[in-house]
């Protein structure tokens, strides 16, 4: 036995024990009738004319529901607790119906399923977002009825100037990811209405989505280290605050056979960004992140691996102690022909984008007005 296998043996045993407990709990809950309904939770997919990737999860319906601005602290905590108290449904078959064809996948031991669809005929690109119908093929509980869901899938359409890959935590919304206590308080105490983005983000992202032709065709992709448990929350947050719709790529942070917390922050982001750039191989991209964690280092690695593909890197300045580190990365990026701008606010980033001809001058007024409006609202809160 290798040293790696020996080192991972305790985690493997712990993980297998966790799975056995989960299966026993699921069996007991079904027998007692505590699993009232099953939910297919599809995550937004994306692809091109050759391949479409769609992932999701089958779970007990926790009935989280939508949030409201009036929700109390305890209501927010209760909903967030239900998101993390997930009862997963492993080993069941999910059917996908798309463009007249059927595809099948089996959920893994954590309840996740993945479809890699290779269309057998040319896809009619009628809109940027198309739907795939998902149906649970197996019966899990009595009186289950038909369990279905519709997954949104992004497919490129129209004249696209560039794509945008953005982080979320401390890039779109203040999270305090560098301070665990603050991050937990923010995550559990507030909801999609009361967690407000950085001032001007919505208008800036809409301007990037429009580019210079005024058509909202430039695609957004959101790559975050947040857990999949927060998918519906983040999806709701983007919608409520009018931030452009785009596939959310989160990660599973539970115990695995080899890691106490499955999937490292940097490897997860690198893998997802690589997949996006490979899927849209003819498209240049902008990368947007923050200075709080590893975004500058991750983006530098991407520039090395994909020369000539990155137009610009915007890094939100959220931690002054990391200025020297970010400056070192910036200088290395410059030697590779890519500019990285450390920005204090959205207006600075949008001004630079305007100087490069990536956004329209008329949109700058809207960005400035929204920034002022958001700052006033934040002061009231």
Tab-separated table of C-alpha atoms in Angstrom:
chain	number	residue	atom	x	y	z
A	1	UNK	CA	0.000	0.000	0.000
A	2	UNK	CA	1.362	3.431	-0.978
A	3	UNK	CA	1.885	6.237	1.520
A	4	UNK	CA	-0.895	8.210	-0.210
A	5	UNK	CA	-3.336	5.352	0.281
A	6	UNK	CA	-2.281	5.013	3.937
A	7	UNK	CA	-2.724	8.726	4.470
A	8	UNK	CA	-6.223	8.646	2.973
A	9	UNK	CA	-7.391	5.451	4.688
A	10	UNK	CA	-8.893	7.192	7.769
A	11	UNK	CA	-10.798	9.618	5.516
A	12	UNK	CA	-12.008	6.743	3.348
A	13	UNK	CA	-13.317	4.901	6.402
A	14	UNK	CA	-14.939	8.101	7.694
A	15	UNK	CA	-16.525	8.792	4.320
A	16	UNK	CA	-17.883	5.262	3.947
A	17	UNK	CA	-19.311	5.538	7.475
A	18	UNK	CA	-20.986	8.807	6.530
A	19	UNK	CA	-22.526	7.192	3.433
A	20	UNK	CA	-23.825	4.252	5.472
A	21	UNK	CA	-25.409	6.614	7.989
A	22	UNK	CA	-26.950	8.688	5.204
A	23	UNK	CA	-28.442	5.580	3.581
A	24	UNK	CA	-29.812	4.372	6.923
A	25	UNK	CA	-31.332	7.791	7.664
A	26	UNK	CA	-32.883	7.973	4.194
A	27	UNK	CA	-34.373	4.452	4.534
A	28	UNK	CA	-35.779	5.265	7.980
A	29	UNK	CA	-37.215	8.614	6.930
A	30	UNK	CA	-38.909	7.040	3.913
A	31	UNK	CA	-40.358	4.253	6.100
A	32	UNK	CA	-41.653	6.805	8.628
A	33	UNK	CA	-43.109	8.962	5.858
A	34	UNK	CA	-40.893	11.930	6.672
A	35	UNK	CA	-39.832	12.324	3.043
A	36	UNK	CA	-42.963	13.966	1.687
A	37	UNK	CA	-41.703	14.876	-1.759
A	38	UNK	CA	-38.640	14.574	-3.987
A	39	UNK	CA	-36.984	17.489	-5.769
A	40	UNK	CA	-34.826	17.572	-8.881
A	41	UNK	CA	-32.519	20.559	-8.451
A	42	UNK	CA	-30.973	21.333	-11.859
A	43	UNK	CA	-28.047	23.721	-12.026
A	44	UNK	CA	-27.802	25.965	-15.093
A	45	UNK	CA	-25.939	24.247	-17.901
A	46	UNK	CA	-24.001	25.527	-20.884
A	47	UNK	CA	-22.511	24.275	-24.106
A	48	UNK	CA	-22.204	24.665	-27.858
A	49	UNK	CA	-23.389	22.871	-30.974
A	50	UNK	CA	-21.229	19.838	-30.176
A	51	UNK	CA	-21.586	19.310	-26.407
A	52	UNK	CA	-23.861	20.445	-23.572
A	53	UNK	CA	-22.978	20.008	-19.890
A	54	UNK	CA	-25.730	19.920	-17.286
A	55	UNK	CA	-25.418	18.891	-13.646
A	56	UNK	CA	-27.890	18.784	-10.804
A	57	UNK	CA	-28.971	16.927	-7.708
A	58	UNK	CA	-31.902	14.837	-6.501
A	59	UNK	CA	-32.827	15.591	-2.884
A	60	UNK	CA	-35.676	15.573	-0.431
A	61	UNK	CA	-37.677	18.735	-1.003
A	62	UNK	CA	-36.710	20.987	1.903
A	63	UNK	CA	-39.345	23.540	0.856
A	64	UNK	CA	-37.057	26.521	1.338
A	65	UNK	CA	-39.136	28.797	-0.858
A	66	UNK	CA	-38.427	32.355	-1.928
A	67	UNK	CA	-37.312	35.063	0.462
A	68	UNK	CA	-38.858	38.479	1.105
A	69	UNK	CA	-37.390	41.745	2.433
A	70	UNK	CA	-39.575	41.315	5.530
A	71	UNK	CA	-38.179	37.902	6.516
A	72	UNK	CA	-36.962	37.899	10.108
A	73	UNK	CA	-33.512	36.893	11.311
A	74	UNK	CA	-34.872	33.532	12.470
A	75	UNK	CA	-36.650	32.927	9.168
A	76	UNK	CA	-33.375	33.562	7.316
A	77	UNK	CA	-31.453	31.251	9.645
A	78	UNK	CA	-34.148	28.577	9.308
A	79	UNK	CA	-34.101	28.666	5.509
A	80	UNK	CA	-30.330	28.585	5.368
A	81	UNK	CA	-30.250	25.684	7.839
A	82	UNK	CA	-32.660	23.721	5.605
A	83	UNK	CA	-30.388	24.346	2.625
A	84	UNK	CA	-27.533	22.644	4.452
A	85	UNK	CA	-29.596	19.872	6.075
A	86	UNK	CA	-29.810	18.076	2.742
A	87	UNK	CA	-31.172	14.546	2.437
A	88	UNK	CA	-29.764	13.261	-0.863
A	89	UNK	CA	-31.233	10.546	-3.092
A	90	UNK	CA	-28.433	8.341	-4.519
A	91	UNK	CA	-28.657	5.678	-7.202
A	92	UNK	CA	-31.789	6.863	-9.013
A	93	UNK	CA	-32.212	7.447	-12.729
A	94	UNK	CA	-32.934	10.857	-14.218
A	95	UNK	CA	-34.127	11.280	-17.802
A	96	UNK	CA	-33.370	14.391	-19.863
A	97	UNK	CA	-35.508	15.323	-22.877
A	98	UNK	CA	-33.903	17.743	-25.304
A	99	UNK	CA	-34.581	18.471	-28.958
A	100	UNK	CA	-36.571	15.269	-29.431
A	101	UNK	CA	-33.933	12.985	-27.875
A	102	UNK	CA	-33.753	11.212	-24.502
A	103	UNK	CA	-30.671	10.954	-22.307
A	104	UNK	CA	-30.204	9.146	-18.976
A	105	UNK	CA	-28.005	9.587	-15.892
A	106	UNK	CA	-27.768	7.934	-12.463
A	107	UNK	CA	-27.296	10.000	-9.311
A	108	UNK	CA	-24.047	9.302	-7.458
A	109	UNK	CA	-23.682	8.588	-3.747
A	110	UNK	CA	-24.104	12.303	-2.974
A	111	UNK	CA	-27.229	12.629	-5.129
A	112	UNK	CA	-25.527	14.455	-8.013
A	113	UNK	CA	-26.175	13.670	-11.674
A	114	UNK	CA	-24.347	14.854	-14.772
A	115	UNK	CA	-25.413	14.956	-18.394
A	116	UNK	CA	-22.922	15.405	-21.204
A	117	UNK	CA	-25.192	15.693	-24.183
A	118	UNK	CA	-23.765	15.311	-27.673
A	119	UNK	CA	-26.549	16.477	-29.999
A	120	UNK	CA	-27.253	14.076	-32.860
A	121	UNK	CA	-28.457	16.847	-35.125
A	122	UNK	CA	-27.954	20.578	-35.512
A	123	UNK	CA	-29.453	22.564	-32.621
A	124	UNK	CA	-31.803	25.397	-33.607
A	125	UNK	CA	-30.306	28.336	-31.699
A	126	UNK	CA	-33.602	30.153	-31.196
A	127	UNK	CA	-32.506	31.898	-27.996
A	128	UNK	CA	-29.487	32.115	-25.694
A	129	UNK	CA	-31.294	30.106	-23.030
A	130	UNK	CA	-32.993	26.842	-23.856
A	131	UNK	CA	-34.684	24.344	-21.573
A	132	UNK	CA	-34.110	20.670	-20.938
A	133	UNK	CA	-36.903	18.735	-19.251
A	134	UNK	CA	-35.748	16.421	-16.454
A	135	UNK	CA	-37.844	13.559	-15.081
A	136	UNK	CA	-37.156	11.198	-12.190
A	137	UNK	CA	-37.491	7.715	-13.700
A	138	UNK	CA	-37.466	5.757	-10.404
A	139	UNK	CA	-39.981	5.665	-7.587
A	140	UNK	CA	-38.459	6.628	-4.233
A	141	UNK	CA	-41.520	7.166	-2.025
A	142	UNK	CA	-45.149	6.068	-2.070
A	143	UNK	CA	-47.600	8.367	-3.842
A	144	UNK	CA	-44.633	10.081	-5.429
A	145	UNK	CA	-46.328	11.212	-8.584
A	146	UNK	CA	-44.329	12.608	-11.481
A	147	UNK	CA	-41.176	14.458	-10.415
A	148	UNK	CA	-39.989	16.879	-13.091
A	149	UNK	CA	-37.922	20.017	-13.459
A	150	UNK	CA	-36.797	22.279	-16.287
A	151	UNK	CA	-33.124	23.148	-16.552
A	152	UNK	CA	-31.925	26.327	-18.247
A	153	UNK	CA	-28.972	25.817	-20.584
A	154	UNK	CA	-26.906	28.602	-22.145
A	155	UNK	CA	-26.082	28.224	-25.839
A	156	UNK	CA	-24.248	31.005	-27.733
A	157	UNK	CA	-26.390	33.076	-30.077
A	158	UNK	CA	-25.867	36.333	-31.941
A	159	UNK	CA	-22.806	38.534	-32.215
A	160	UNK	CA	-20.649	37.925	-29.143
A	161	UNK	CA	-17.707	40.265	-28.515
A	162	UNK	CA	-16.342	38.541	-25.415
A	163	UNK	CA	-17.352	36.449	-22.420
A	164	UNK	CA	-17.094	37.373	-18.749
A	165	UNK	CA	-16.138	35.004	-15.919
A	166	UNK	CA	-16.831	36.465	-12.488
A	167	UNK	CA	-16.326	35.403	-8.913
A	168	UNK	CA	-19.210	36.139	-6.500
A	169	UNK	CA	-18.064	36.425	-2.869
A	170	UNK	CA	-16.376	39.792	-2.235
A	171	UNK	CA	-16.541	40.481	-5.967
A	172	UNK	CA	-20.290	40.938	-6.499
A	173	UNK	CA	-21.488	40.863	-2.887
A	174	UNK	CA	-19.590	41.683	0.335
A	175	UNK	CA	-19.023	38.426	2.201
A	176	UNK	CA	-15.990	38.834	4.434
A	177	UNK	CA	-14.551	35.567	3.139
A	178	UNK	CA	-11.238	36.356	4.849
A	179	UNK	CA	-12.984	36.455	8.252
A	180	UNK	CA	-14.865	33.270	9.123
A	181	UNK	CA	-17.120	34.766	11.823
A	182	UNK	CA	-18.226	37.627	9.576
A	183	UNK	CA	-18.797	35.261	6.639
A	184	UNK	CA	-21.010	32.922	8.701
A	185	UNK	CA	-22.995	35.837	10.134
A	186	UNK	CA	-23.563	37.300	6.672
A	187	UNK	CA	-24.494	33.946	5.139
A	188	UNK	CA	-27.042	32.879	7.748
A	189	UNK	CA	-28.514	36.157	8.994
A	190	UNK	CA	-29.470	37.742	5.660
A	191	UNK	CA	-31.294	36.688	2.514
A	192	UNK	CA	-31.217	37.479	-1.216
A	193	UNK	CA	-33.092	40.769	-0.651
A	194	UNK	CA	-31.101	42.048	2.318
A	195	UNK	CA	-27.659	41.022	1.056
A	196	UNK	CA	-26.872	43.858	-1.310
A	197	UNK	CA	-24.214	43.810	-4.057
A	198	UNK	CA	-21.375	46.300	-4.213
A	199	UNK	CA	-22.700	49.653	-5.523
A	200	UNK	CA	-23.055	49.807	-9.305
A	201	UNK	CA	-22.329	46.132	-10.005
A	202	UNK	CA	-25.640	45.460	-11.768
A	203	UNK	CA	-25.298	48.393	-14.191
A	204	UNK	CA	-21.614	47.619	-14.862
A	205	UNK	CA	-22.298	43.960	-15.605
A	206	UNK	CA	-25.230	44.897	-17.853
A	207	UNK	CA	-22.937	47.288	-19.741
A	208	UNK	CA	-20.408	44.486	-20.243
A	209	UNK	CA	-23.201	42.173	-21.353
A	210	UNK	CA	-24.242	44.728	-23.997
A	211	UNK	CA	-20.716	45.573	-25.129
A	212	UNK	CA	-20.574	48.198	-27.850
A	213	UNK	CA	-23.362	46.925	-30.106
A	214	UNK	CA	-26.042	47.529	-27.456
A	215	UNK	CA	-27.290	43.923	-27.645
A	216	UNK	CA	-27.227	41.862	-24.433
A	217	UNK	CA	-25.357	38.962	-25.999
A	218	UNK	CA	-22.019	38.761	-24.165
A	219	UNK	CA	-22.312	35.759	-21.819
A	220	UNK	CA	-21.596	35.718	-18.084
A	221	UNK	CA	-20.324	32.725	-16.118
A	222	UNK	CA	-20.116	32.759	-12.326
A	223	UNK	CA	-17.393	30.578	-10.795
A	224	UNK	CA	-17.461	30.482	-7.015
A	225	UNK	CA	-16.191	28.357	-4.157
A	226	UNK	CA	-19.570	28.577	-2.446
A	227	UNK	CA	-21.266	25.193	-1.933
A	228	UNK	CA	-24.013	23.883	-4.209
A	229	UNK	CA	-26.355	24.180	-1.216
A	230	UNK	CA	-26.435	27.939	-1.918
A	231	UNK	CA	-27.383	27.593	-5.596
A	232	UNK	CA	-31.022	28.689	-5.231
A	233	UNK	CA	-30.005	31.547	-2.917
A	234	UNK	CA	-27.382	32.891	-5.344
A	235	UNK	CA	-29.703	32.421	-8.317
A	236	UNK	CA	-32.374	34.419	-6.482
A	237	UNK	CA	-29.869	37.106	-5.498
A	238	UNK	CA	-28.732	37.651	-9.091
A	239	UNK	CA	-32.333	37.877	-10.252
A	240	UNK	CA	-33.544	40.251	-7.513
A	241	UNK	CA	-30.632	42.657	-8.007
A	242	UNK	CA	-30.860	42.541	-11.814
A	243	UNK	CA	-27.416	41.070	-12.374
A	244	UNK	CA	-27.070	39.275	-15.745
A	245	UNK	CA	-28.140	35.640	-15.752
A	246	UNK	CA	-25.353	33.124	-16.246
A	247	UNK	CA	-24.412	29.557	-15.313
A	248	UNK	CA	-23.372	29.224	-11.675
A	249	UNK	CA	-20.470	26.859	-11.052
A	250	UNK	CA	-20.219	26.068	-7.357
A	251	UNK	CA	-18.622	23.121	-5.546
A	252	UNK	CA	-19.334	20.280	-3.163
A	253	UNK	CA	-17.614	21.034	0.146
A	254	UNK	CA	-18.499	17.865	2.032
A	255	UNK	CA	-16.235	15.098	3.239
A	256	UNK	CA	-14.734	12.918	0.493
A	257	UNK	CA	-12.591	9.783	0.458
A	258	UNK	CA	-9.414	11.823	0.095
A	259	UNK	CA	-10.177	15.231	1.627
A	260	UNK	CA	-11.850	16.507	4.769
A	261	UNK	CA	-13.349	19.289	2.674
A	262	UNK	CA	-13.855	18.037	-0.876
A	263	UNK	CA	-12.247	20.057	-3.638
A	264	UNK	CA	-9.764	22.869	-3.093
A	265	UNK	CA	-10.729	26.481	-3.756
A	266	UNK	CA	-8.141	27.020	-6.485
A	267	UNK	CA	-8.472	23.647	-8.240
A	268	UNK	CA	-12.246	24.004	-8.433
A	269	UNK	CA	-12.010	27.431	-10.032
A	270	UNK	CA	-9.219	26.422	-12.398
A	271	UNK	CA	-11.134	23.370	-13.585
A	272	UNK	CA	-14.341	25.321	-14.234
A	273	UNK	CA	-12.608	28.213	-16.030
A	274	UNK	CA	-10.651	25.762	-18.181
A	275	UNK	CA	-13.884	24.072	-19.201
A	276	UNK	CA	-15.527	27.387	-20.118
A	277	UNK	CA	-12.557	28.536	-22.209
A	278	UNK	CA	-12.335	25.155	-23.946
A	279	UNK	CA	-16.079	25.130	-24.707
A	280	UNK	CA	-15.912	28.587	-26.307
A	281	UNK	CA	-12.473	28.272	-27.854
A	282	UNK	CA	-12.883	31.175	-30.283
A	283	UNK	CA	-14.054	33.671	-27.678
A	284	UNK	CA	-11.869	36.092	-25.649
A	285	UNK	CA	-12.761	36.533	-21.976
A	286	UNK	CA	-12.567	39.048	-19.150
A	287	UNK	CA	-11.948	37.742	-15.628
A	288	UNK	CA	-13.374	39.528	-12.571
A	289	UNK	CA	-12.417	38.657	-9.002
A	290	UNK	CA	-11.173	40.107	-5.727
A	291	UNK	CA	-7.931	40.398	-3.768
A	292	UNK	CA	-9.219	38.583	-0.698
A	293	UNK	CA	-8.283	35.031	-1.616
A	294	UNK	CA	-6.617	33.356	-4.595
A	295	UNK	CA	-8.241	34.976	-7.633
A	296	UNK	CA	-5.102	36.813	-8.868
A	297	UNK	CA	-3.031	33.609	-8.684
A	298	UNK	CA	-5.755	31.530	-10.339
A	299	UNK	CA	-6.178	34.051	-13.146
A	300	UNK	CA	-2.415	34.192	-13.716
A	301	UNK	CA	-2.408	30.421	-14.187
A	302	UNK	CA	-5.256	30.704	-16.690
A	303	UNK	CA	-3.359	33.349	-18.680
A	304	UNK	CA	-0.348	31.023	-18.836
A	305	UNK	CA	-2.466	28.084	-20.009
A	306	UNK	CA	-4.583	30.057	-22.506
A	307	UNK	CA	-2.294	32.642	-24.151
A	308	UNK	CA	-4.112	35.312	-26.128
A	309	UNK	CA	-7.533	34.425	-24.683
A	310	UNK	CA	-7.818	36.875	-21.766
A	311	UNK	CA	-8.689	40.492	-22.613
A	312	UNK	CA	-8.547	41.950	-19.127
A	313	UNK	CA	-8.565	41.095	-15.419
A	314	UNK	CA	-10.428	43.244	-12.893
A	315	UNK	CA	-9.635	42.633	-9.210
A	316	UNK	CA	-11.744	44.299	-6.540
A	317	UNK	CA	-9.528	45.675	-3.757
A	318	UNK	CA	-10.982	44.220	-0.550
A	319	UNK	CA	-7.844	43.659	1.513
A	320	UNK	CA	-5.122	46.316	1.692
A	321	UNK	CA	-2.597	43.903	3.240
A	322	UNK	CA	-2.451	42.056	-0.080
A	323	UNK	CA	-1.463	45.025	-2.241
A	324	UNK	CA	2.173	43.946	-2.583
A	325	UNK	CA	1.148	40.406	-3.492
A	326	UNK	CA	-1.328	41.621	-6.100
A	327	UNK	CA	1.281	43.999	-7.540
A	328	UNK	CA	3.698	41.082	-8.051
A	329	UNK	CA	1.020	39.155	-9.925
A	330	UNK	CA	0.166	42.261	-11.940
A	331	UNK	CA	3.748	42.686	-13.092
A	332	UNK	CA	3.972	39.053	-14.142
A	333	UNK	CA	0.703	39.371	-16.059
A	334	UNK	CA	2.012	42.472	-17.826
A	335	UNK	CA	5.003	40.462	-19.017
A	336	UNK	CA	2.490	38.032	-20.537
A	337	UNK	CA	0.614	40.842	-22.283
A	338	UNK	CA	-2.453	40.978	-20.015
A	339	UNK	CA	-3.462	43.978	-17.909
A	340	UNK	CA	-4.797	43.460	-14.372
A	341	UNK	CA	-6.473	46.416	-12.697
A	342	UNK	CA	-6.899	46.589	-8.908
A	343	UNK	CA	-10.067	48.649	-8.443
A	344	UNK	CA	-11.613	50.305	-5.395
A	345	UNK	CA	-15.088	50.521	-6.893
A	346	UNK	CA	-17.232	49.698	-9.906
A	347	UNK	CA	-16.954	53.151	-11.450
A	348	UNK	CA	-13.168	52.807	-11.755
A	349	UNK	CA	-13.546	49.447	-13.500
A	350	UNK	CA	-16.221	50.715	-15.887
A	351	UNK	CA	-14.142	53.796	-16.739
A	352	UNK	CA	-11.275	51.574	-17.792
A	353	UNK	CA	-13.627	49.369	-19.833
A	354	UNK	CA	-14.884	52.492	-21.606
A	355	UNK	CA	-11.323	53.620	-22.403
A	356	UNK	CA	-10.730	50.257	-24.080
A	357	UNK	CA	-13.927	50.472	-26.116
A	358	UNK	CA	-15.605	47.522	-24.395
A	359	UNK	CA	-18.694	49.389	-23.169
A	360	UNK	CA	-20.805	52.281	-24.450
A	361	UNK	CA	-20.279	55.820	-23.124
A	362	UNK	CA	-24.021	56.194	-22.642
A	363	UNK	CA	-23.981	53.347	-20.116
A	364	UNK	CA	-21.494	55.181	-17.878
A	365	UNK	CA	-24.221	57.566	-16.691
A	366	UNK	CA	-26.393	54.653	-15.584
A	367	UNK	CA	-23.487	53.016	-13.755
A	368	UNK	CA	-22.675	56.240	-11.871
A	369	UNK	CA	-26.324	56.851	-10.975
A	370	UNK	CA	-26.822	53.308	-9.750
A	371	UNK	CA	-23.636	53.462	-7.664
A	372	UNK	CA	-24.859	56.640	-5.921
A	373	UNK	CA	-28.319	55.123	-5.392
A	374	UNK	CA	-26.892	51.861	-3.983
A	375	UNK	CA	-24.559	53.742	-1.624
A	376	UNK	CA	-27.481	55.770	-0.266
A	377	UNK	CA	-29.540	52.596	0.241
A	378	UNK	CA	-26.644	50.892	2.011
A	379	UNK	CA	-26.305	53.822	4.413
A	380	UNK	CA	-30.001	53.489	5.305
A	381	UNK	CA	-29.513	49.795	6.051
